[in-house]
């Protein structure tokens, strides 16, 4: 029987606690998102942080923006919070004596960049200063403790924010582990990463939260919404990219598979295909 995900019940069941707000470089009250699709702004090229490029808002989800660099393809979209420190109004780069650059993988000849820039900005809807929200302060040190719960962007599916646990802490980094996904999506990040959020942030932000995966071959996660029950966090008939309409994703987590291996069999070398 389907049960919507509740952090408080889940943390009781798992005898766990939430990482406190003070750990995060996130506003306690998620910022309002007044950006609109098609607005243009300046952003650093995520593939070449020395370049400031023109980006277009191609999607909005809670306080997050789905951005596409002008002159790039639709395969390199990235996400930013409306209070990200690396997005600015058009004109910011030039005001600071910088030059707008073509994105890595600019689809035209480099010599056509000046004309492309002129044309892409001509008559464009530029995001006004007021929609850019101030960046929250950085905590003074890494305050995370192993075992604490949080909400974290799945970097392989960056439209998703998921239930996660601090798996390890080392110097200024934490290991983010995704509950019920057996390590496949885990990563290290700095404690002040903008991709990690306190428990309850998605609910406060009006952003969908992916419930824990379910480490079973057959049993579907009791938190997964059966198809037919709409996700209220998504726009009407809304799709956010690679996810599906039930607010989960197409692939289920790694199964608990029982291997029956003869005592005489070595089983082969792990992680490598048979030679
Ligand atoms: N590979 C899946 C997505 C899995 C998402 C895992 N996250 C929630 C940790 C897919 O692309 O459908």
PDB file of C-alpha atoms and ligand atoms in Angstrom:
ATOM      1  CA  UNK A   1       0.000   0.000   0.000  1.00  0.00           C
ATOM      2  CA  UNK A   2       1.372   3.368  -1.127  1.00  0.00           C
ATOM      3  CA  UNK A   3       2.482   5.781   1.519  1.00  0.00           C
ATOM      4  CA  UNK A   4       3.740   9.282   0.752  1.00  0.00           C
ATOM      5  CA  UNK A   5       7.200   9.946   2.118  1.00  0.00           C
ATOM      6  CA  UNK A   6       7.455  11.538   5.549  1.00  0.00           C
ATOM      7  CA  UNK A   7      10.927  12.447   6.873  1.00  0.00           C
ATOM      8  CA  UNK A   8       9.849  12.379  10.522  1.00  0.00           C
ATOM      9  CA  UNK A   9       8.443   8.802  10.279  1.00  0.00           C
ATOM     10  CA  UNK A  10      11.469   7.699   8.237  1.00  0.00           C
ATOM     11  CA  UNK A  11      14.004   9.135  10.678  1.00  0.00           C
ATOM     12  CA  UNK A  12      12.172   7.400  13.579  1.00  0.00           C
ATOM     13  CA  UNK A  13      12.210   4.082  11.685  1.00  0.00           C
ATOM     14  CA  UNK A  14      15.900   4.436  10.891  1.00  0.00           C
ATOM     15  CA  UNK A  15      16.847   5.922  14.313  1.00  0.00           C
ATOM     16  CA  UNK A  16      18.516   8.798  12.514  1.00  0.00           C
ATOM     17  CA  UNK A  17      18.650  12.569  12.839  1.00  0.00           C
ATOM     18  CA  UNK A  18      18.701  15.446  10.368  1.00  0.00           C
ATOM     19  CA  UNK A  19      21.824  17.520   9.771  1.00  0.00           C
ATOM     20  CA  UNK A  20      20.981  20.937  11.321  1.00  0.00           C
ATOM     21  CA  UNK A  21      20.347  23.994   9.136  1.00  0.00           C
ATOM     22  CA  UNK A  22      23.640  25.564  10.375  1.00  0.00           C
ATOM     23  CA  UNK A  23      25.601  22.903   8.438  1.00  0.00           C
ATOM     24  CA  UNK A  24      24.373  24.173   5.076  1.00  0.00           C
ATOM     25  CA  UNK A  25      25.045  27.060   2.736  1.00  0.00           C
ATOM     26  CA  UNK A  26      21.287  27.363   2.130  1.00  0.00           C
ATOM     27  CA  UNK A  27      18.669  29.910   3.114  1.00  0.00           C
ATOM     28  CA  UNK A  28      16.455  28.483   5.950  1.00  0.00           C
ATOM     29  CA  UNK A  29      13.448  29.794   3.996  1.00  0.00           C
ATOM     30  CA  UNK A  30      13.986  28.764   0.359  1.00  0.00           C
ATOM     31  CA  UNK A  31      14.197  31.819  -1.928  1.00  0.00           C
ATOM     32  CA  UNK A  32      11.274  32.815  -4.160  1.00  0.00           C
ATOM     33  CA  UNK A  33      11.671  32.085  -7.862  1.00  0.00           C
ATOM     34  CA  UNK A  34      10.502  34.991 -10.016  1.00  0.00           C
ATOM     35  CA  UNK A  35      12.470  33.880 -13.087  1.00  0.00           C
ATOM     36  CA  UNK A  36      10.441  32.927 -16.135  1.00  0.00           C
ATOM     37  CA  UNK A  37      11.215  30.517 -18.963  1.00  0.00           C
ATOM     38  CA  UNK A  38      13.068  32.280 -21.828  1.00  0.00           C
ATOM     39  CA  UNK A  39      14.694  34.886 -19.586  1.00  0.00           C
ATOM     40  CA  UNK A  40      18.401  35.372 -20.340  1.00  0.00           C
ATOM     41  CA  UNK A  41      21.237  35.913 -17.881  1.00  0.00           C
ATOM     42  CA  UNK A  42      25.001  35.483 -17.506  1.00  0.00           C
ATOM     43  CA  UNK A  43      26.395  32.227 -16.093  1.00  0.00           C
ATOM     44  CA  UNK A  44      29.798  30.590 -15.835  1.00  0.00           C
ATOM     45  CA  UNK A  45      30.209  27.754 -18.319  1.00  0.00           C
ATOM     46  CA  UNK A  46      30.127  24.670 -16.006  1.00  0.00           C
ATOM     47  CA  UNK A  47      32.551  22.933 -18.405  1.00  0.00           C
ATOM     48  CA  UNK A  48      34.976  25.896 -18.471  1.00  0.00           C
ATOM     49  CA  UNK A  49      34.723  28.064 -15.353  1.00  0.00           C
ATOM     50  CA  UNK A  50      36.970  30.754 -16.876  1.00  0.00           C
ATOM     51  CA  UNK A  51      34.167  31.644 -19.346  1.00  0.00           C
ATOM     52  CA  UNK A  52      31.130  33.803 -18.643  1.00  0.00           C
ATOM     53  CA  UNK A  53      28.405  32.942 -21.161  1.00  0.00           C
ATOM     54  CA  UNK A  54      24.833  33.900 -22.008  1.00  0.00           C
ATOM     55  CA  UNK A  55      22.334  31.394 -20.645  1.00  0.00           C
ATOM     56  CA  UNK A  56      18.597  30.990 -21.177  1.00  0.00           C
ATOM     57  CA  UNK A  57      16.166  29.709 -18.550  1.00  0.00           C
ATOM     58  CA  UNK A  58      14.631  26.600 -20.163  1.00  0.00           C
ATOM     59  CA  UNK A  59      12.850  25.367 -17.017  1.00  0.00           C
ATOM     60  CA  UNK A  60      11.959  26.345 -13.466  1.00  0.00           C
ATOM     61  CA  UNK A  61      11.459  23.921 -10.550  1.00  0.00           C
ATOM     62  CA  UNK A  62      10.908  25.368  -7.075  1.00  0.00           C
ATOM     63  CA  UNK A  63      13.824  27.769  -6.410  1.00  0.00           C
ATOM     64  CA  UNK A  64      15.928  26.148  -9.153  1.00  0.00           C
ATOM     65  CA  UNK A  65      16.544  27.116 -12.800  1.00  0.00           C
ATOM     66  CA  UNK A  66      17.295  24.779 -15.674  1.00  0.00           C
ATOM     67  CA  UNK A  67      19.807  26.696 -17.824  1.00  0.00           C
ATOM     68  CA  UNK A  68      21.088  26.236 -21.372  1.00  0.00           C
ATOM     69  CA  UNK A  69      24.071  28.197 -22.719  1.00  0.00           C
ATOM     70  CA  UNK A  70      23.243  30.151 -25.903  1.00  0.00           C
ATOM     71  CA  UNK A  71      25.120  28.607 -28.821  1.00  0.00           C
ATOM     72  CA  UNK A  72      25.369  25.245 -27.034  1.00  0.00           C
ATOM     73  CA  UNK A  73      23.217  22.141 -27.624  1.00  0.00           C
ATOM     74  CA  UNK A  74      20.348  20.845 -25.471  1.00  0.00           C
ATOM     75  CA  UNK A  75      22.524  18.014 -24.054  1.00  0.00           C
ATOM     76  CA  UNK A  76      24.448  20.182 -21.597  1.00  0.00           C
ATOM     77  CA  UNK A  77      21.690  21.798 -19.544  1.00  0.00           C
ATOM     78  CA  UNK A  78      22.561  22.522 -15.919  1.00  0.00           C
ATOM     79  CA  UNK A  79      20.722  23.650 -12.793  1.00  0.00           C
ATOM     80  CA  UNK A  80      21.272  26.662 -10.565  1.00  0.00           C
ATOM     81  CA  UNK A  81      19.490  27.999  -7.495  1.00  0.00           C
ATOM     82  CA  UNK A  82      18.028  31.497  -7.870  1.00  0.00           C
ATOM     83  CA  UNK A  83      20.445  32.540  -5.075  1.00  0.00           C
ATOM     84  CA  UNK A  84      23.525  31.039  -6.781  1.00  0.00           C
ATOM     85  CA  UNK A  85      26.618  33.253  -6.606  1.00  0.00           C
ATOM     86  CA  UNK A  86      27.631  32.555 -10.198  1.00  0.00           C
ATOM     87  CA  UNK A  87      24.593  33.859 -12.111  1.00  0.00           C
ATOM     88  CA  UNK A  88      24.173  37.532 -12.931  1.00  0.00           C
ATOM     89  CA  UNK A  89      22.187  40.003 -15.010  1.00  0.00           C
ATOM     90  CA  UNK A  90      23.295  40.639 -18.577  1.00  0.00           C
ATOM     91  CA  UNK A  91      25.879  43.420 -18.493  1.00  0.00           C
ATOM     92  CA  UNK A  92      27.570  42.250 -15.261  1.00  0.00           C
ATOM     93  CA  UNK A  93      30.544  40.696 -17.082  1.00  0.00           C
ATOM     94  CA  UNK A  94      31.234  43.793 -19.195  1.00  0.00           C
ATOM     95  CA  UNK A  95      30.796  46.101 -16.169  1.00  0.00           C
ATOM     96  CA  UNK A  96      33.601  44.099 -14.506  1.00  0.00           C
ATOM     97  CA  UNK A  97      35.859  44.453 -17.582  1.00  0.00           C
ATOM     98  CA  UNK A  98      35.182  40.881 -18.718  1.00  0.00           C
ATOM     99  CA  UNK A  99      34.291  39.581 -22.185  1.00  0.00           C
ATOM    100  CA  UNK A 100      31.349  37.272 -22.845  1.00  0.00           C
ATOM    101  CA  UNK A 101      32.663  34.001 -24.268  1.00  0.00           C
ATOM    102  CA  UNK A 102      31.127  31.322 -26.512  1.00  0.00           C
ATOM    103  CA  UNK A 103      30.311  28.124 -24.583  1.00  0.00           C
ATOM    104  CA  UNK A 104      32.568  25.080 -24.833  1.00  0.00           C
ATOM    105  CA  UNK A 105      31.313  23.215 -27.917  1.00  0.00           C
ATOM    106  CA  UNK A 106      29.935  26.399 -29.576  1.00  0.00           C
ATOM    107  CA  UNK A 107      28.000  25.014 -32.534  1.00  0.00           C
ATOM    108  CA  UNK A 108      29.320  27.587 -35.036  1.00  0.00           C
ATOM    109  CA  UNK A 109      32.692  28.801 -36.260  1.00  0.00           C
ATOM    110  CA  UNK A 110      34.412  30.832 -33.490  1.00  0.00           C
ATOM    111  CA  UNK A 111      34.651  33.775 -35.917  1.00  0.00           C
ATOM    112  CA  UNK A 112      30.859  34.026 -35.968  1.00  0.00           C
ATOM    113  CA  UNK A 113      30.673  34.539 -32.159  1.00  0.00           C
ATOM    114  CA  UNK A 114      30.416  38.383 -32.181  1.00  0.00           C
ATOM    115  CA  UNK A 115      27.478  38.316 -34.626  1.00  0.00           C
ATOM    116  CA  UNK A 116      25.869  35.378 -32.785  1.00  0.00           C
ATOM    117  CA  UNK A 117      26.082  37.339 -29.506  1.00  0.00           C
ATOM    118  CA  UNK A 118      24.497  40.399 -31.115  1.00  0.00           C
ATOM    119  CA  UNK A 119      21.628  38.327 -32.528  1.00  0.00           C
ATOM    120  CA  UNK A 120      20.994  36.218 -29.421  1.00  0.00           C
ATOM    121  CA  UNK A 121      20.683  39.365 -27.245  1.00  0.00           C
ATOM    122  CA  UNK A 122      18.652  41.388 -29.764  1.00  0.00           C
ATOM    123  CA  UNK A 123      15.109  41.685 -28.422  1.00  0.00           C
ATOM    124  CA  UNK A 124      15.872  39.127 -25.701  1.00  0.00           C
ATOM    125  CA  UNK A 125      13.972  39.021 -22.422  1.00  0.00           C
ATOM    126  CA  UNK A 126      16.672  39.765 -19.860  1.00  0.00           C
ATOM    127  CA  UNK A 127      16.178  38.565 -16.270  1.00  0.00           C
ATOM    128  CA  UNK A 128      15.832  41.751 -14.137  1.00  0.00           C
ATOM    129  CA  UNK A 129      18.131  42.388 -11.135  1.00  0.00           C
ATOM    130  CA  UNK A 130      15.285  41.861  -8.638  1.00  0.00           C
ATOM    131  CA  UNK A 131      14.826  38.153  -9.486  1.00  0.00           C
ATOM    132  CA  UNK A 132      18.435  37.357  -8.480  1.00  0.00           C
ATOM    133  CA  UNK A 133      18.408  36.479  -4.777  1.00  0.00           C
ATOM    134  CA  UNK A 134      21.339  37.085  -2.400  1.00  0.00           C
ATOM    135  CA  UNK A 135      23.700  34.156  -1.875  1.00  0.00           C
ATOM    136  CA  UNK A 136      23.393  32.678   1.654  1.00  0.00           C
ATOM    137  CA  UNK A 137      26.439  32.880   3.969  1.00  0.00           C
ATOM    138  CA  UNK A 138      28.997  30.050   4.110  1.00  0.00           C
ATOM    139  CA  UNK A 139      29.165  28.155   7.453  1.00  0.00           C
ATOM    140  CA  UNK A 140      32.506  28.773   9.177  1.00  0.00           C
ATOM    141  CA  UNK A 141      33.490  25.087   9.159  1.00  0.00           C
ATOM    142  CA  UNK A 142      32.366  21.586   8.261  1.00  0.00           C
ATOM    143  CA  UNK A 143      29.752  20.828  10.955  1.00  0.00           C
ATOM    144  CA  UNK A 144      28.396  17.620   9.407  1.00  0.00           C
ATOM    145  CA  UNK A 145      28.418  14.346  11.385  1.00  0.00           C
ATOM    146  CA  UNK A 146      28.319  10.827   9.900  1.00  0.00           C
ATOM    147  CA  UNK A 147      24.788   9.366   9.845  1.00  0.00           C
ATOM    148  CA  UNK A 148      22.927  12.667   9.572  1.00  0.00           C
ATOM    149  CA  UNK A 149      20.132  12.863   6.977  1.00  0.00           C
ATOM    150  CA  UNK A 150      19.891  15.481   4.250  1.00  0.00           C
ATOM    151  CA  UNK A 151      18.403  16.163   0.805  1.00  0.00           C
ATOM    152  CA  UNK A 152      20.893  16.106  -2.073  1.00  0.00           C
ATOM    153  CA  UNK A 153      20.996  16.607  -5.828  1.00  0.00           C
ATOM    154  CA  UNK A 154      21.610  13.349  -7.727  1.00  0.00           C
ATOM    155  CA  UNK A 155      24.525  14.563  -9.896  1.00  0.00           C
ATOM    156  CA  UNK A 156      23.796  11.888 -12.518  1.00  0.00           C
ATOM    157  CA  UNK A 157      20.150  13.047 -12.707  1.00  0.00           C
ATOM    158  CA  UNK A 158      20.532  16.670 -11.582  1.00  0.00           C
ATOM    159  CA  UNK A 159      16.845  17.534 -11.796  1.00  0.00           C
ATOM    160  CA  UNK A 160      16.339  15.142  -8.845  1.00  0.00           C
ATOM    161  CA  UNK A 161      16.771  15.970  -5.157  1.00  0.00           C
ATOM    162  CA  UNK A 162      16.826  12.798  -3.064  1.00  0.00           C
ATOM    163  CA  UNK A 163      16.914  11.446   0.488  1.00  0.00           C
ATOM    164  CA  UNK A 164      20.526  11.011   1.528  1.00  0.00           C
ATOM    165  CA  UNK A 165      22.830  10.334   4.479  1.00  0.00           C
ATOM    166  CA  UNK A 166      26.260  11.687   5.413  1.00  0.00           C
ATOM    167  CA  UNK A 167      28.393   8.564   4.877  1.00  0.00           C
ATOM    168  CA  UNK A 168      31.745  10.079   5.843  1.00  0.00           C
ATOM    169  CA  UNK A 169      33.309  13.407   6.746  1.00  0.00           C
ATOM    170  CA  UNK A 170      36.885  14.323   5.819  1.00  0.00           C
ATOM    171  CA  UNK A 171      38.382  17.803   6.213  1.00  0.00           C
ATOM    172  CA  UNK A 172      36.108  20.215   4.304  1.00  0.00           C
ATOM    173  CA  UNK A 173      34.270  17.425   2.421  1.00  0.00           C
ATOM    174  CA  UNK A 174      31.344  15.082   3.091  1.00  0.00           C
ATOM    175  CA  UNK A 175      30.433  11.795   1.380  1.00  0.00           C
ATOM    176  CA  UNK A 176      26.794  11.979   0.249  1.00  0.00           C
ATOM    177  CA  UNK A 177      25.168   8.519   0.116  1.00  0.00           C
ATOM    178  CA  UNK A 178      21.709   8.035  -1.419  1.00  0.00           C
ATOM    179  CA  UNK A 179      19.339   5.980   0.755  1.00  0.00           C
ATOM    180  CA  UNK A 180      18.408   2.689  -0.908  1.00  0.00           C
ATOM    181  CA  UNK A 181      20.672   3.041  -3.956  1.00  0.00           C
ATOM    182  CA  UNK A 182      23.685   0.963  -2.887  1.00  0.00           C
ATOM    183  CA  UNK A 183      26.364   3.498  -3.597  1.00  0.00           C
ATOM    184  CA  UNK A 184      25.758   3.878  -7.337  1.00  0.00           C
ATOM    185  CA  UNK A 185      25.050   7.619  -7.087  1.00  0.00           C
ATOM    186  CA  UNK A 186      27.214   8.572  -4.093  1.00  0.00           C
ATOM    187  CA  UNK A 187      29.737  11.424  -4.288  1.00  0.00           C
ATOM    188  CA  UNK A 188      32.069  13.609  -2.233  1.00  0.00           C
ATOM    189  CA  UNK A 189      31.423  17.354  -2.087  1.00  0.00           C
ATOM    190  CA  UNK A 190      32.507  20.359  -0.027  1.00  0.00           C
ATOM    191  CA  UNK A 191      30.400  21.068   3.084  1.00  0.00           C
ATOM    192  CA  UNK A 192      29.323  24.389   1.512  1.00  0.00           C
ATOM    193  CA  UNK A 193      28.105  22.781  -1.754  1.00  0.00           C
ATOM    194  CA  UNK A 194      24.882  24.282  -3.121  1.00  0.00           C
ATOM    195  CA  UNK A 195      23.740  20.738  -4.062  1.00  0.00           C
ATOM    196  CA  UNK A 196      22.940  19.687  -0.483  1.00  0.00           C
ATOM    197  CA  UNK A 197      19.959  20.835   1.582  1.00  0.00           C
ATOM    198  CA  UNK A 198      18.534  20.360   5.065  1.00  0.00           C
ATOM    199  CA  UNK A 199      15.712  17.845   5.638  1.00  0.00           C
ATOM    200  CA  UNK A 200      12.423  19.581   4.825  1.00  0.00           C
ATOM    201  CA  UNK A 201      13.928  21.991   2.271  1.00  0.00           C
ATOM    202  CA  UNK A 202      12.113  20.447  -0.709  1.00  0.00           C
ATOM    203  CA  UNK A 203       8.769  20.551   1.100  1.00  0.00           C
ATOM    204  CA  UNK A 204       9.314  24.212   2.036  1.00  0.00           C
ATOM    205  CA  UNK A 205      10.570  25.035  -1.474  1.00  0.00           C
ATOM    206  CA  UNK A 206       7.756  23.340  -3.399  1.00  0.00           C
ATOM    207  CA  UNK A 207      10.363  21.116  -5.050  1.00  0.00           C
ATOM    208  CA  UNK A 208       9.740  17.367  -5.525  1.00  0.00           C
ATOM    209  CA  UNK A 209      11.781  15.049  -3.268  1.00  0.00           C
ATOM    210  CA  UNK A 210      12.757  11.547  -4.404  1.00  0.00           C
ATOM    211  CA  UNK A 211      11.981   9.058  -1.600  1.00  0.00           C
ATOM    212  CA  UNK A 212      14.565   6.401  -0.631  1.00  0.00           C
ATOM    213  CA  UNK A 213      15.110   3.595  -3.143  1.00  0.00           C
ATOM    214  CA  UNK A 214      14.114   0.060  -2.119  1.00  0.00           C
ATOM    215  CA  UNK A 215      16.847  -2.583  -2.134  1.00  0.00           C
ATOM    216  CA  UNK A 216      14.603  -5.442  -3.274  1.00  0.00           C
ATOM    217  CA  UNK A 217      14.219  -7.235  -6.587  1.00  0.00           C
ATOM    218  CA  UNK A 218      10.438  -7.570  -6.392  1.00  0.00           C
ATOM    219  CA  UNK A 219       8.970  -5.282  -3.727  1.00  0.00           C
ATOM    220  CA  UNK A 220       8.345  -1.774  -5.089  1.00  0.00           C
ATOM    221  CA  UNK A 221       9.335   1.024  -2.700  1.00  0.00           C
ATOM    222  CA  UNK A 222       6.397   1.724  -0.386  1.00  0.00           C
ATOM    223  CA  UNK A 223       7.199   5.399  -1.000  1.00  0.00           C
ATOM    224  CA  UNK A 224       6.841   5.275  -4.777  1.00  0.00           C
ATOM    225  CA  UNK A 225       3.711   6.891  -6.133  1.00  0.00           C
ATOM    226  CA  UNK A 226       1.809   4.408  -8.325  1.00  0.00           C
ATOM    227  CA  UNK A 227       1.296   5.744 -11.850  1.00  0.00           C
ATOM    228  CA  UNK A 228      -2.043   7.525 -11.977  1.00  0.00           C
ATOM    229  CA  UNK A 229      -1.519   9.409  -8.715  1.00  0.00           C
ATOM    230  CA  UNK A 230      -0.148  12.785  -9.850  1.00  0.00           C
ATOM    231  CA  UNK A 231       2.779  14.472  -8.149  1.00  0.00           C
ATOM    232  CA  UNK A 232       1.411  17.761  -6.741  1.00  0.00           C
ATOM    233  CA  UNK A 233       4.936  19.225  -6.827  1.00  0.00           C
ATOM    234  CA  UNK A 234       5.042  19.046 -10.617  1.00  0.00           C
ATOM    235  CA  UNK A 235       3.201  21.297 -13.071  1.00  0.00           C
ATOM    236  CA  UNK A 236       0.046  19.885 -14.702  1.00  0.00           C
ATOM    237  CA  UNK A 237       1.153  16.980 -16.890  1.00  0.00           C
ATOM    238  CA  UNK A 238       4.615  18.181 -15.943  1.00  0.00           C
ATOM    239  CA  UNK A 239       7.809  16.430 -16.860  1.00  0.00           C
ATOM    240  CA  UNK A 240      11.149  17.750 -15.643  1.00  0.00           C
ATOM    241  CA  UNK A 241      13.366  15.987 -18.122  1.00  0.00           C
ATOM    242  CA  UNK A 242      14.452  12.421 -17.490  1.00  0.00           C
ATOM    243  CA  UNK A 243      12.150  11.455 -14.631  1.00  0.00           C
ATOM    244  CA  UNK A 244       8.699  10.008 -15.233  1.00  0.00           C
ATOM    245  CA  UNK A 245       5.221  11.185 -14.324  1.00  0.00           C
ATOM    246  CA  UNK A 246       5.019   9.266 -11.039  1.00  0.00           C
ATOM    247  CA  UNK A 247       7.856  11.357  -9.690  1.00  0.00           C
ATOM    248  CA  UNK A 248      10.268   8.442  -9.625  1.00  0.00           C
ATOM    249  CA  UNK A 249      12.625   7.214 -12.302  1.00  0.00           C
ATOM    250  CA  UNK A 250      12.376   4.385 -14.765  1.00  0.00           C
ATOM    251  CA  UNK A 251      15.054   2.206 -13.238  1.00  0.00           C
ATOM    252  CA  UNK A 252      14.690   0.478  -9.853  1.00  0.00           C
ATOM    253  CA  UNK A 253      17.601   0.218  -7.411  1.00  0.00           C
ATOM    254  CA  UNK A 254      20.020  -2.696  -7.377  1.00  0.00           C
ATOM    255  CA  UNK A 255      18.227  -5.901  -6.336  1.00  0.00           C
ATOM    256  CA  UNK A 256      19.071  -8.328  -3.524  1.00  0.00           C
ATOM    257  CA  UNK A 257      20.089 -11.244  -5.748  1.00  0.00           C
ATOM    258  CA  UNK A 258      20.875 -14.633  -4.233  1.00  0.00           C
ATOM    259  CA  UNK A 259      23.792 -16.281  -6.050  1.00  0.00           C
ATOM    260  CA  UNK A 260      24.027 -20.081  -5.921  1.00  0.00           C
ATOM    261  CA  UNK A 261      27.674 -20.866  -6.650  1.00  0.00           C
ATOM    262  CA  UNK A 262      29.283 -24.349  -6.444  1.00  0.00           C
ATOM    263  CA  UNK A 263      32.049 -24.619  -3.841  1.00  0.00           C
ATOM    264  CA  UNK A 264      34.475 -25.466  -6.649  1.00  0.00           C
ATOM    265  CA  UNK A 265      33.703 -22.298  -8.564  1.00  0.00           C
ATOM    266  CA  UNK A 266      35.853 -19.211  -7.989  1.00  0.00           C
ATOM    267  CA  UNK A 267      33.044 -16.971  -9.219  1.00  0.00           C
ATOM    268  CA  UNK A 268      35.463 -15.093 -11.442  1.00  0.00           C
ATOM    269  CA  UNK A 269      37.126 -11.733 -10.817  1.00  0.00           C
ATOM    270  CA  UNK A 270      34.743  -9.130  -9.425  1.00  0.00           C
ATOM    271  CA  UNK A 271      33.909  -5.949 -11.407  1.00  0.00           C
ATOM    272  CA  UNK A 272      35.618  -7.293 -14.602  1.00  0.00           C
ATOM    273  CA  UNK A 273      34.019  -9.082 -17.557  1.00  0.00           C
ATOM    274  CA  UNK A 274      35.187 -12.700 -18.178  1.00  0.00           C
ATOM    275  CA  UNK A 275      38.341 -12.746 -20.311  1.00  0.00           C
TER     276      UNK A 275
HETATM  277  N1  LIG B   1      19.043   5.562 -13.301  1.00  0.00           N
HETATM  278  C1  LIG B   1      17.720   5.976 -12.997  1.00  0.00           C
HETATM  279  C2  LIG B   1      17.653   7.102 -12.008  1.00  0.00           C
HETATM  280  C3  LIG B   1      18.071   6.685 -10.701  1.00  0.00           C
HETATM  281  C4  LIG B   1      17.941   7.814  -9.724  1.00  0.00           C
HETATM  282  C5  LIG B   1      18.717   7.504  -8.493  1.00  0.00           C
HETATM  283  N2  LIG B   1      18.727   8.585  -7.568  1.00  0.00           N
HETATM  284  C6  LIG B   1      17.405   8.815  -7.059  1.00  0.00           C
HETATM  285  C7  LIG B   1      19.683   8.338  -6.474  1.00  0.00           C
HETATM  286  C8  LIG B   1      17.062   6.455 -14.232  1.00  0.00           C
HETATM  287  O1  LIG B   1      17.743   7.129 -15.002  1.00  0.00           O
HETATM  288  O2  LIG B   1      15.889   6.189 -14.403  1.00  0.00           O
END
